[in-house]
Coordinates of C-alpha atoms and ligand atoms in Angstrom, one line a residue:
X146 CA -13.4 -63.7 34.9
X147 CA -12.1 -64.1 38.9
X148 CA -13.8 -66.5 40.2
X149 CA -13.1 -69.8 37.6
X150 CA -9.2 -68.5 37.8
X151 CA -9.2 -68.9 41.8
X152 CA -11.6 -71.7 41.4
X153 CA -9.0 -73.2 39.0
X154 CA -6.1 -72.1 41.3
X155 CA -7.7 -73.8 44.6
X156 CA -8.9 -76.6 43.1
X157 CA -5.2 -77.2 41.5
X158 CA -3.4 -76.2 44.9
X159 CA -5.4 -78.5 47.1
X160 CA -5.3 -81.2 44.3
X161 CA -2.0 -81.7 43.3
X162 CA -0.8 -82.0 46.8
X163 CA -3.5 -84.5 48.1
X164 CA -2.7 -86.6 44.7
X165 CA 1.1 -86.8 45.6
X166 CA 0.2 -87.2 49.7
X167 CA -2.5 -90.1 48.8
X168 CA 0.1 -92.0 46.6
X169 CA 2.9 -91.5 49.3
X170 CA 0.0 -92.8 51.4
X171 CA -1.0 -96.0 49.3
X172 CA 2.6 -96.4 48.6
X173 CA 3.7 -97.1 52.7
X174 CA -0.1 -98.9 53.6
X175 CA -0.5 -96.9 56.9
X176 CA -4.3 -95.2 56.9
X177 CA -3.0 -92.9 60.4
X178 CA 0.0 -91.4 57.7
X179 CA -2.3 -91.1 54.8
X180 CA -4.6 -89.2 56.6
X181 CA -2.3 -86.7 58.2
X182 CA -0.9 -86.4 54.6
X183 CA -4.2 -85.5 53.7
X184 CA -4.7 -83.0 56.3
X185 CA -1.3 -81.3 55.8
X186 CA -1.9 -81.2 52.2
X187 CA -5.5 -79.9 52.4
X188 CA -3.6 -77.1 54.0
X189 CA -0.7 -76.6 52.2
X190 CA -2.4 -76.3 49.1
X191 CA -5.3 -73.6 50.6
X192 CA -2.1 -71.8 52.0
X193 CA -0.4 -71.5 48.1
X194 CA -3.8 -71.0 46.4
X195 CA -4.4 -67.8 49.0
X196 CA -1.3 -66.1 48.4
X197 CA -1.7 -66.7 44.5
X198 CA -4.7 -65.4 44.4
X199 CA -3.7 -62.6 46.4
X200 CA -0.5 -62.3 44.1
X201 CA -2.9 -62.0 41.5
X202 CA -5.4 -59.9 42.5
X203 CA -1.9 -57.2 43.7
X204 CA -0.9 -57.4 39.7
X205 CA -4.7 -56.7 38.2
X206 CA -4.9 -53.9 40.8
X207 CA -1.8 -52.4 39.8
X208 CA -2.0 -52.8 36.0
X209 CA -5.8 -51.0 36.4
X210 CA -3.8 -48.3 38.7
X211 CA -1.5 -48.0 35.9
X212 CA -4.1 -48.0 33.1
X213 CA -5.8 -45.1 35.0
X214 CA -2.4 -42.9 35.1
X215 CA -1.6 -43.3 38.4
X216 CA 2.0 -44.5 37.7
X217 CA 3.1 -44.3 41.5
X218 CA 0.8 -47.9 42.0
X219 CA 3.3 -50.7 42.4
X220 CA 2.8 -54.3 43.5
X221 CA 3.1 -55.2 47.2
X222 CA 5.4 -57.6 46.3
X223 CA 5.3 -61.9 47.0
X224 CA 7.4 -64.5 48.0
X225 CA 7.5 -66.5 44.5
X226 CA 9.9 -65.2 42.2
X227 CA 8.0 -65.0 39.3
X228 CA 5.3 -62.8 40.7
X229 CA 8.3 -60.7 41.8
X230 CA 9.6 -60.6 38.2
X231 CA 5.9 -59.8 37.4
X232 CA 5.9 -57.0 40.1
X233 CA 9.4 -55.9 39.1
X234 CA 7.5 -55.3 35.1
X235 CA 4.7 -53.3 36.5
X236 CA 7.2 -51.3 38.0
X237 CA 9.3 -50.6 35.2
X238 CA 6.2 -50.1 32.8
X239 CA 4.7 -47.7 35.5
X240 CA 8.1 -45.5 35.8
X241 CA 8.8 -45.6 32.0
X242 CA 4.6 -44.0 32.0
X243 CA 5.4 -41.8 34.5
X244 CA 8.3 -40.6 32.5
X245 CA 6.6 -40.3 29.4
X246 CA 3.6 -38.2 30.9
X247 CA 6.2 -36.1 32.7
X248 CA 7.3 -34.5 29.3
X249 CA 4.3 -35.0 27.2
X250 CA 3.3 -32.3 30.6
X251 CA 6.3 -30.5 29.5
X252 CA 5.9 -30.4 26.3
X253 CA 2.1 -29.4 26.1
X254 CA 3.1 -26.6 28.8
X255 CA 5.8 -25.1 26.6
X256 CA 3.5 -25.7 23.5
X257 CA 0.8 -24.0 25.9
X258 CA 3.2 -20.6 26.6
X259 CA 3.9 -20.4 22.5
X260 CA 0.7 -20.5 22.1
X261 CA 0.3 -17.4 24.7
X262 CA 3.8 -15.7 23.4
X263 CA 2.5 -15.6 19.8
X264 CA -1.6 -14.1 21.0
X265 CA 0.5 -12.1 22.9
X266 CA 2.9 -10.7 20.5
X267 CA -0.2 -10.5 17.3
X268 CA -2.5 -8.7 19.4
X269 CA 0.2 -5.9 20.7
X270 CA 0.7 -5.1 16.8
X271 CA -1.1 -1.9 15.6
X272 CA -1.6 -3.7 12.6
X273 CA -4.8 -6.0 11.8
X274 CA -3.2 -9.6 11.4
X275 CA -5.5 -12.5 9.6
X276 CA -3.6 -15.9 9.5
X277 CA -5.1 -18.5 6.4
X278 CA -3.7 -22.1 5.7
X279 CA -3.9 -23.5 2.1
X280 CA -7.5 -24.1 2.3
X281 CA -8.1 -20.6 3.0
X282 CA -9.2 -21.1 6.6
X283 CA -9.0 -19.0 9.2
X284 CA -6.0 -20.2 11.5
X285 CA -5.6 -17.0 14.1
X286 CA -6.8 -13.2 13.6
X287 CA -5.9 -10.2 16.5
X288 CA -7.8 -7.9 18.3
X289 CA -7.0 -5.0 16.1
X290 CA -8.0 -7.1 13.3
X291 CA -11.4 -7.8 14.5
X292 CA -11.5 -4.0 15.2
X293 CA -10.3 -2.3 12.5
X294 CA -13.1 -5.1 10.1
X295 CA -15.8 -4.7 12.9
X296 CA -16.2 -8.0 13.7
X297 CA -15.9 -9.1 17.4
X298 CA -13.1 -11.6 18.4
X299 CA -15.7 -14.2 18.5
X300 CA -17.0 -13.6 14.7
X301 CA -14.0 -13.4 13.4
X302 CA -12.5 -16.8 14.9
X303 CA -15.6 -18.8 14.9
X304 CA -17.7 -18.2 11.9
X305 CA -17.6 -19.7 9.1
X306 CA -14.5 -18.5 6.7
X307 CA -16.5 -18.3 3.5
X308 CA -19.6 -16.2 6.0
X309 CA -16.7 -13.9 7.0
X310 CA -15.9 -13.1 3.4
X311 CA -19.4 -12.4 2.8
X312 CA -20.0 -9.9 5.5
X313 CA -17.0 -8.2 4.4
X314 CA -18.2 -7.8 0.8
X315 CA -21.5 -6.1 1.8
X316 CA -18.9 -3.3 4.2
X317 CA -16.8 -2.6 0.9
X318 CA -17.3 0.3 -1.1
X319 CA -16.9 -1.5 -4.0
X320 CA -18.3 -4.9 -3.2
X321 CA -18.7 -6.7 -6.7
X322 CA -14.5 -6.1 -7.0
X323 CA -14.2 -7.8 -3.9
X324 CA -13.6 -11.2 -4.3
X325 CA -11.5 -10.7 -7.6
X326 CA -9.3 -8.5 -5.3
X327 CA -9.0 -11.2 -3.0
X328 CA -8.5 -14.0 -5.1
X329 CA -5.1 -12.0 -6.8
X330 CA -3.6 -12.8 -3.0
X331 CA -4.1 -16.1 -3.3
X332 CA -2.9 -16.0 -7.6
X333 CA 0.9 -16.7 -6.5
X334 CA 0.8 -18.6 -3.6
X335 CA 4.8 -17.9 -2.7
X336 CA 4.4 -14.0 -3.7
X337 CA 3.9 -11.4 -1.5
X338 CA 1.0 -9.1 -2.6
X339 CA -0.7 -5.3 -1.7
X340 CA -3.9 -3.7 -2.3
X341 CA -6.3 -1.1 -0.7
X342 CA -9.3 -2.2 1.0
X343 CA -12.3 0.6 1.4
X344 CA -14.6 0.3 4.0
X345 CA -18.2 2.0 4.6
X346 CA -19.2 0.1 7.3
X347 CA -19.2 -0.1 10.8
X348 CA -17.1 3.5 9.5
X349 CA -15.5 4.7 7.0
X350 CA -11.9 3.1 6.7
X351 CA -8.9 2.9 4.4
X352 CA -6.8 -0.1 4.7
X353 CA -3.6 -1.0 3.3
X354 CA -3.9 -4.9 2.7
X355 CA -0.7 -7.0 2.3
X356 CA 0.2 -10.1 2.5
X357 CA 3.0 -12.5 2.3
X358 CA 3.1 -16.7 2.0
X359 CA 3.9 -18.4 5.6
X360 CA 6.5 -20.5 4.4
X361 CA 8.9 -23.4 6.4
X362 CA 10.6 -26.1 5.7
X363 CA 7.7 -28.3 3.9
X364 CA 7.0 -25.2 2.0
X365 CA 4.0 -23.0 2.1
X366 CA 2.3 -23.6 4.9
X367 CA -0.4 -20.6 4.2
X368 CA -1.0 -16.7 4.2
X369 CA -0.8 -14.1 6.7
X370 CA -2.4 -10.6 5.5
X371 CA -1.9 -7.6 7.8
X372 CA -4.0 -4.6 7.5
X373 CA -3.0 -1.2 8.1
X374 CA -4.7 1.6 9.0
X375 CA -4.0 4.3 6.1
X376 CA -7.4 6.5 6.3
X377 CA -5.8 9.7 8.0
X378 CA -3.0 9.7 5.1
X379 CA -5.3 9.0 2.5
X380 CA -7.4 12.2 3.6
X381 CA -4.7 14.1 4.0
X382 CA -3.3 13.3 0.5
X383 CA -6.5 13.9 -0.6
X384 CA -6.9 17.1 0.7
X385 CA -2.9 18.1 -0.7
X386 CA -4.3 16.8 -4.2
X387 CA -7.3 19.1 -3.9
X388 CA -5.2 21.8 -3.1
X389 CA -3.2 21.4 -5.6
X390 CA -5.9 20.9 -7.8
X391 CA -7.5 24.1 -7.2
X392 CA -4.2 26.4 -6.5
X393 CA -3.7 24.9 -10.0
X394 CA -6.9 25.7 -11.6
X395 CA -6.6 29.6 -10.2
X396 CA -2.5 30.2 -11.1
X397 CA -3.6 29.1 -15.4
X398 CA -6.1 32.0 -15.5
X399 CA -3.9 34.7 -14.9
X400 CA -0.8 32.5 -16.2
X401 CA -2.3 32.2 -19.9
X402 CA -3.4 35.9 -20.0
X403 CA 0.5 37.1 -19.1
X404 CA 1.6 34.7 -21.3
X405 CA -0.7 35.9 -24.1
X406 CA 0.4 39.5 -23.7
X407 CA 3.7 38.8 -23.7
X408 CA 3.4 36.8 -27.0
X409 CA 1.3 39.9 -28.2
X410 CA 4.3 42.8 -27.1
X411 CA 7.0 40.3 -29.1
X412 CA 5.2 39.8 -32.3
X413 CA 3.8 43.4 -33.0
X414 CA 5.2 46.9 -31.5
X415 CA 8.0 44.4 -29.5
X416 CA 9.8 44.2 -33.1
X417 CA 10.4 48.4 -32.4
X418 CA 11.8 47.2 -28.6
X419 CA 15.4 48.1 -28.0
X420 CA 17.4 44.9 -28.1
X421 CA 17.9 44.7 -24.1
X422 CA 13.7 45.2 -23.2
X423 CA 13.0 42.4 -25.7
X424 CA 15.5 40.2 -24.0
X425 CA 14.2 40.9 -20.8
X426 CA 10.3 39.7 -22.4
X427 CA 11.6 36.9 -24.1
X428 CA 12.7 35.2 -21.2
X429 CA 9.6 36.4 -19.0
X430 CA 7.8 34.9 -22.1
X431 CA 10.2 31.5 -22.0
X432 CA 9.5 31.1 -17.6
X433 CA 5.9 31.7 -18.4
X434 CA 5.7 28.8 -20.6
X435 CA 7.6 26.9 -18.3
X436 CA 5.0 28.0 -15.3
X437 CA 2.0 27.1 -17.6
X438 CA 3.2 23.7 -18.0
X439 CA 3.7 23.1 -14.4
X440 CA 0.6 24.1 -14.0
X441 CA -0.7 21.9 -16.5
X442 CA 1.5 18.9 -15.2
X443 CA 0.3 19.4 -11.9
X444 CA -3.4 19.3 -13.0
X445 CA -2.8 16.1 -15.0
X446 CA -0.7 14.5 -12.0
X447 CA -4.0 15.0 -9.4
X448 CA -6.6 14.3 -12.4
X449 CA -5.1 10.8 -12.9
X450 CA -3.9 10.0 -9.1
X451 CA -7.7 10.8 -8.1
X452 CA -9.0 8.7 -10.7
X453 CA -10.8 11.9 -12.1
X454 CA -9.1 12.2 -15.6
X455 CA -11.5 10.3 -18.1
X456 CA -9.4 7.5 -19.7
X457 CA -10.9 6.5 -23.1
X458 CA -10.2 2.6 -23.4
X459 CA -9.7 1.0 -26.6
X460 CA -7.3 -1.5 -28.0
X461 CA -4.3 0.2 -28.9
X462 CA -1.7 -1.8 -31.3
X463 CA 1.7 -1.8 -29.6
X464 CA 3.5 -1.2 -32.8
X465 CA 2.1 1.9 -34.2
X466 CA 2.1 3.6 -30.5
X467 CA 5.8 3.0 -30.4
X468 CA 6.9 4.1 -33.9
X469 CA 4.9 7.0 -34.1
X470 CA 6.3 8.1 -30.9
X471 CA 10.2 7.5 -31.7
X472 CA 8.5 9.3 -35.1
X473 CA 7.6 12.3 -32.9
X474 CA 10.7 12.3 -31.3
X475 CA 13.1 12.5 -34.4
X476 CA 13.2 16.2 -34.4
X477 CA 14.6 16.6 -31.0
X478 CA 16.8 13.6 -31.6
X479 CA 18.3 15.6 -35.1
X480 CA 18.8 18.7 -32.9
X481 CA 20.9 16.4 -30.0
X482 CA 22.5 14.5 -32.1
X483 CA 21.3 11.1 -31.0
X484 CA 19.9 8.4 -33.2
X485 CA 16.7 6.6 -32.1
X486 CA 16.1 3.1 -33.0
X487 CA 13.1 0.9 -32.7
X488 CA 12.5 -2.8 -32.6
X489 CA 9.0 -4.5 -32.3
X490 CA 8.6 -8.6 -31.4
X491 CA 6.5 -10.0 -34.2
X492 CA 2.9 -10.8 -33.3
X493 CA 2.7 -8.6 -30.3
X494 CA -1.5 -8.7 -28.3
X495 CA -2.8 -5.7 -28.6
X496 CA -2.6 -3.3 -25.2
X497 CA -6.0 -2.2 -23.5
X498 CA -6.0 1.0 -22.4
X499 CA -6.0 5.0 -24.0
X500 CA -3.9 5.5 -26.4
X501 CA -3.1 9.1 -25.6
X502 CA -1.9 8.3 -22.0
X503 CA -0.1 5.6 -23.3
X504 CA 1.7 7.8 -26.0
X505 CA 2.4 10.6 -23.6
X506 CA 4.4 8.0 -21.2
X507 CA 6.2 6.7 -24.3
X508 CA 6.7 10.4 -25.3
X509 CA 8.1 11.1 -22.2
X510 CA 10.6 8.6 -21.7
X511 CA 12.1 9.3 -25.1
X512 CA 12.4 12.6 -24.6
X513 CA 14.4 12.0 -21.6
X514 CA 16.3 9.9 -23.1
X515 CA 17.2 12.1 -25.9
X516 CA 17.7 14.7 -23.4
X517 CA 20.2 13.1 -21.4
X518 CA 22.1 11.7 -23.9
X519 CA 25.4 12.7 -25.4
X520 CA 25.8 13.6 -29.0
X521 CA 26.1 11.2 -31.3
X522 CA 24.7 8.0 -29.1
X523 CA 21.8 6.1 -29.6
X524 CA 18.6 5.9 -27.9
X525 CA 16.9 2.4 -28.6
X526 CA 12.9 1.9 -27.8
X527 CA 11.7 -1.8 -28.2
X528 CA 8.8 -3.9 -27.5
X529 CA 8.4 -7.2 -26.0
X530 CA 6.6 -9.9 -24.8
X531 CA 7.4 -11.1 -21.4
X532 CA 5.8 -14.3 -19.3
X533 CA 3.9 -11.2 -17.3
X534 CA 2.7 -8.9 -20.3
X535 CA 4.0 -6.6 -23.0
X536 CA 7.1 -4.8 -21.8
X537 CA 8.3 -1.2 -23.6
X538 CA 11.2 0.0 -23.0
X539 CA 13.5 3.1 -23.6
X540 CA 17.7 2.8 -23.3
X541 CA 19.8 5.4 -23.6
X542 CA 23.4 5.9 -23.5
X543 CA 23.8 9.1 -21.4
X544 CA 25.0 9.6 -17.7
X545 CA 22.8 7.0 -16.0
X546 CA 21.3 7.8 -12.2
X547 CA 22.4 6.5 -9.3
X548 CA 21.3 3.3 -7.7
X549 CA 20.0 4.9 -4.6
X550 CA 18.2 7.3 -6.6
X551 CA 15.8 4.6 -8.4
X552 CA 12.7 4.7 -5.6
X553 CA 12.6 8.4 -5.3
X554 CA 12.5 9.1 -9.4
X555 CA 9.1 8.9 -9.9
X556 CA 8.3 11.3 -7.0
X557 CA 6.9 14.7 -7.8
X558 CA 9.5 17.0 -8.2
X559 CA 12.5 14.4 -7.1
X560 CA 15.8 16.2 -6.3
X561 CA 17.2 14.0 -8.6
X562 CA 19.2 15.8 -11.5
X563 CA 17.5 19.1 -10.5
X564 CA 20.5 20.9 -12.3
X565 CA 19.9 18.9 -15.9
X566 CA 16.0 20.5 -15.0
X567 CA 17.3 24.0 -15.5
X568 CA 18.9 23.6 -18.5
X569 CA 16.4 20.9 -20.3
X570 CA 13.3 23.1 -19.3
X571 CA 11.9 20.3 -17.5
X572 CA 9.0 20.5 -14.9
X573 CA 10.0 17.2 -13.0
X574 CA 6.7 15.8 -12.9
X575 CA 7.5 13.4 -15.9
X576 CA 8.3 10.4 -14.8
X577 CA 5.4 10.5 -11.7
X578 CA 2.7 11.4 -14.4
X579 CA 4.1 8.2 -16.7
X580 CA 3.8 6.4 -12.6
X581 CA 0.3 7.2 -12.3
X582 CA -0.9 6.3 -15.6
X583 CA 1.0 3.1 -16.1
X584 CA -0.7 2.2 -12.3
X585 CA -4.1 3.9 -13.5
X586 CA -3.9 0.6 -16.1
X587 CA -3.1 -2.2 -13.8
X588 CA 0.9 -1.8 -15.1
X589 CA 4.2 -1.3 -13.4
X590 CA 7.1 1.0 -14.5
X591 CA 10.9 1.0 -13.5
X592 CA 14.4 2.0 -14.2
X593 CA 17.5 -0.1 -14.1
X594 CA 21.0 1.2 -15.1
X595 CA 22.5 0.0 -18.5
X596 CA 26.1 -1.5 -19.2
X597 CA 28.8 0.1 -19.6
X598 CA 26.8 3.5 -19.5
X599 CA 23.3 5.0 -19.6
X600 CA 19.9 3.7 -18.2
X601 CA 16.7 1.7 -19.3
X602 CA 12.7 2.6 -18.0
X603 CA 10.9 -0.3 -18.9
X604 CA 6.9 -0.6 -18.6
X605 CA 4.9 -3.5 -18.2
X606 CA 1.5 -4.6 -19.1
X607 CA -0.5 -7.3 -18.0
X608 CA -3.5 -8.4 -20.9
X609 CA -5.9 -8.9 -17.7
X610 CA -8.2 -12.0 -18.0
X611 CA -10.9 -9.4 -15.7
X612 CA -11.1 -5.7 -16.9
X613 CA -8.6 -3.7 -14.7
X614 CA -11.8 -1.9 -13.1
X615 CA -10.3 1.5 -12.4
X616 CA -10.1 1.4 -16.4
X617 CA -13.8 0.2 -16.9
X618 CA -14.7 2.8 -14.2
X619 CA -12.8 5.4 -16.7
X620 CA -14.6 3.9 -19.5
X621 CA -17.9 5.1 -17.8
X622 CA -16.8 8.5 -17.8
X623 CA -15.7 9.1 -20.6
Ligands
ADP953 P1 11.8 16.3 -16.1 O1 10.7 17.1 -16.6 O2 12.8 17.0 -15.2 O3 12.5 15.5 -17.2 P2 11.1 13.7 -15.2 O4 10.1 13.4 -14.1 O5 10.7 13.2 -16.5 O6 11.1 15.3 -15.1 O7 12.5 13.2 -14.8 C1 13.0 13.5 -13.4 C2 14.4 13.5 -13.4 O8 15.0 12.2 -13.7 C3 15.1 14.4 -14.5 O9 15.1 15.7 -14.0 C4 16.4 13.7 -14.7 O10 17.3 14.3 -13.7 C5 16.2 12.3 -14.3 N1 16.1 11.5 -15.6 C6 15.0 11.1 -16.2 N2 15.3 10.3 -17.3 C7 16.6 10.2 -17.3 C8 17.5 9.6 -18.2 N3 17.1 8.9 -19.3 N4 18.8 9.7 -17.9 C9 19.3 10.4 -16.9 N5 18.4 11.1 -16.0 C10 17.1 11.0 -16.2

């Protein structure tokens, strides 16, 4: 590409000269003059081809310099103008590139220390932490991640996602539930979601599994699931329920014999008992009922939170469970004063699950209600369908309970309106027994308060499109 440029240059440089010397020349008919002219042009014209050229060449140097990245290269600079104008471009392109690279260095340095911050920050939690995008790849994972799973760093970020999964499945304890469980994270892509992953392998582990959508500006970006830790916990509430569980089992022996005794001194030779002795064994009689109850609640309550009560699954109509429980509750309700009322949505699916279980949550809600309530207020039980599932609920008109209260209701033996417990011969295991069997089917239960007065429990029930499998697993059993 050079050589016919110069070749070009020289041969126009010497040329054009020699044309206009030779014709200056001709024009004065002197031979001595023409042939100086010739000389001087010969000259003058290798003189402006050389520092073209050279001009040239300076330029192609720079621009390669440039085109390299080395954006200090500038031109050495000429006589003619327009190579200076040339020369003055190169410079201006060269700083303007120099520039540019200066922050693009910025910016992939600070990008560079985010990128350190944020491994820093996720691998300090005691938490696992698995980031996904919306193609459910993995993005980032920390070290207590790879840990608490029993993959190493390397596994976890460089294997294949859907390989991952798969070596994960086989460590389960329940590994044909796995991916369903999974997939229920993903169901609602801008909704949190929790579940309990069990682990055999590399040890035995209980974690809590949440996650939540990474959402920004453009929306949701993907998921980031954290996994906690929760074996020591779940021992230890395992070992409280088997306590209880067996503390329970010993205290009904002995409690059902008093209690049969006592029954026996009232109905024969108690009738011959001087009025103050039979008081006195009418109310042991009346806390020993109480006590066998407890004792029976508490039994239930670890039964069902173990997943040891047999559940017998069977479609249950929505319709008949609700009116023959407000049915069953009439005669309390006569006795109170309050007046239970009962509305059913037309065409309502069928609920999977047992129907005793089911009744005894109903039961139990209406009771309180009725309880709680004022004379001569009513209690209304109705049945709905909702865009999540079939949702029974129980109003009442009666005191209410405090906001603040709400979360700690369903707890065994909640403080909450201890002094109504004395006097309504509760055990306060109610509502956490109506908890655990509403969970035990895949449902959710809550309270909200009621205008002006009173409150509402509400449950809900999904019609799953996959068996809820702690119900199949009940199924078995039973
Ligand atoms: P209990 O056997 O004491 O009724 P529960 O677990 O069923 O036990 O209820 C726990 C507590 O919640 C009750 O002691 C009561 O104070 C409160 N409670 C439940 N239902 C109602 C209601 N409908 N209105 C007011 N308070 C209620």
């Amino acid at each position: 590409m050079r050589r016919p440029a110069s070749l070009r240059l020289v041969v126009l440089g010497v040329l054009v000269p020699v044309a206009i010397l030779a014709a200056l020349g001709g024009w004065m008919h002197h031979p001595a003059v023409v042939a100086a002219g010739l000389c001087v042009a010969v000259l003058v014209g290798l003189a402006l081809s050389k520092s073209l050229l050279d001009a040239l060449d300076d330029a192609v140097r720079t621009a390669r310099q440039l085109a390299t990245g080395q954006f200090e290269a500038r031109m050495h600079g000429s006589r003619v103008a327009e190579w200076g104008l040339l020369s003055g471009a190169l410079h201006d392109i060269g700083a303007a590139s120099d520039q540019r690279d200066a922050q693009l260095n910025a910016a992939l340095e600070d990008a560079a220390s985010q990128r350190d911050l944020f491994y820093s920050i996720i691998n300090a939690s005691n938490d696992g932490l698995l980031l996904y995008d919306n193609d459910r790849r993995l993005l980032a994972a920390n070290r207590r991640c790879a840990d608490l799973l029993g993959f190493s760093m390397q596994d976890l970020l460089n294997r294949d996602t859907h390989d991952l999964m798969q070596a994960l499945e086989e460590r389960c304890v329940e590994p044909e539930t796995y991916h369903v469980r999974l997939a229920s994270h993903f169901a609602v892509p801008d909704q949190p979601h929790e579940d309990h992953l069990l682990l055999r392998a590399p040890r035995r582990r209980v974690l809590r599994r949440h996650s939540s959508p990474i959402v920004n500006g453009r929306g949701v970006q993907g998921r980031v699931f954290t996994y906690t830790d929760v074996t020591a916990e779940t021992d230890v509430d395992r070992l409280k329920s088997e306590f209880v569980s067996m503390a329970s089992h010993e205290l009904r022996t002995p409690l059902t014999s008093v209690h049969g005794a006592l029954q026996l001194a009232l109905s024969g030779s108690g009738r011959l008992l001087d009025p103050e002795d039979r008081e006195l064994l009418e109310i042991s009689q009346a806390n020993t009922e109480r006590l066998v109850r407890l004792v029976n609640d508490l039994l239930d309550l670890s039964k069902i939170e173990s997943g040891r009560m047999p559940f017998v699954v069977a479609p249950v109509s929505v319709a008949a469970l609700v009116e023959d429980a407000a049915r069953g509750m009439q005669g309390l309700a006569s006795t109170r004063g309050t007046r239970i009322t009962c509305t059913v949505a037309e065409g309502l699916p069928d609920l999977v699950g047992d129907r005793d279980h089911l009744m005894r949550v109903v039961a139990n809600l209406l009771s309180n209600a009725v309880k709680y309530s004022p004379p001569g207020s009513v209690v209304a039980i109705t049945a709905a369908m909702t865009p999540e599932g079939v949702e029974i609920a129980v109003e009442d008109e009666g005191p209410g309970i405090a906001p603040d209260q709400f979360d700690r209701l369903f707890l065994p033996f909640s403080r909450v309106g201890a002094h109504e417990r004395q006097t309504t011969g509760g055990t306060g295991l109610g509502l956490a027994i109506s908890r655990a069997i509403i969970e035990q089917h895949g449902g959710r239960i809550r309270v909200e308060p009621r205008d002006p007065t009173g409150c509402r429990f509400a449950f809900l029930l999904a019609q799953p499109d996959e068996p809820t499998p702690s119900l199949e697993f009940r199924e078995d059993v039973a």
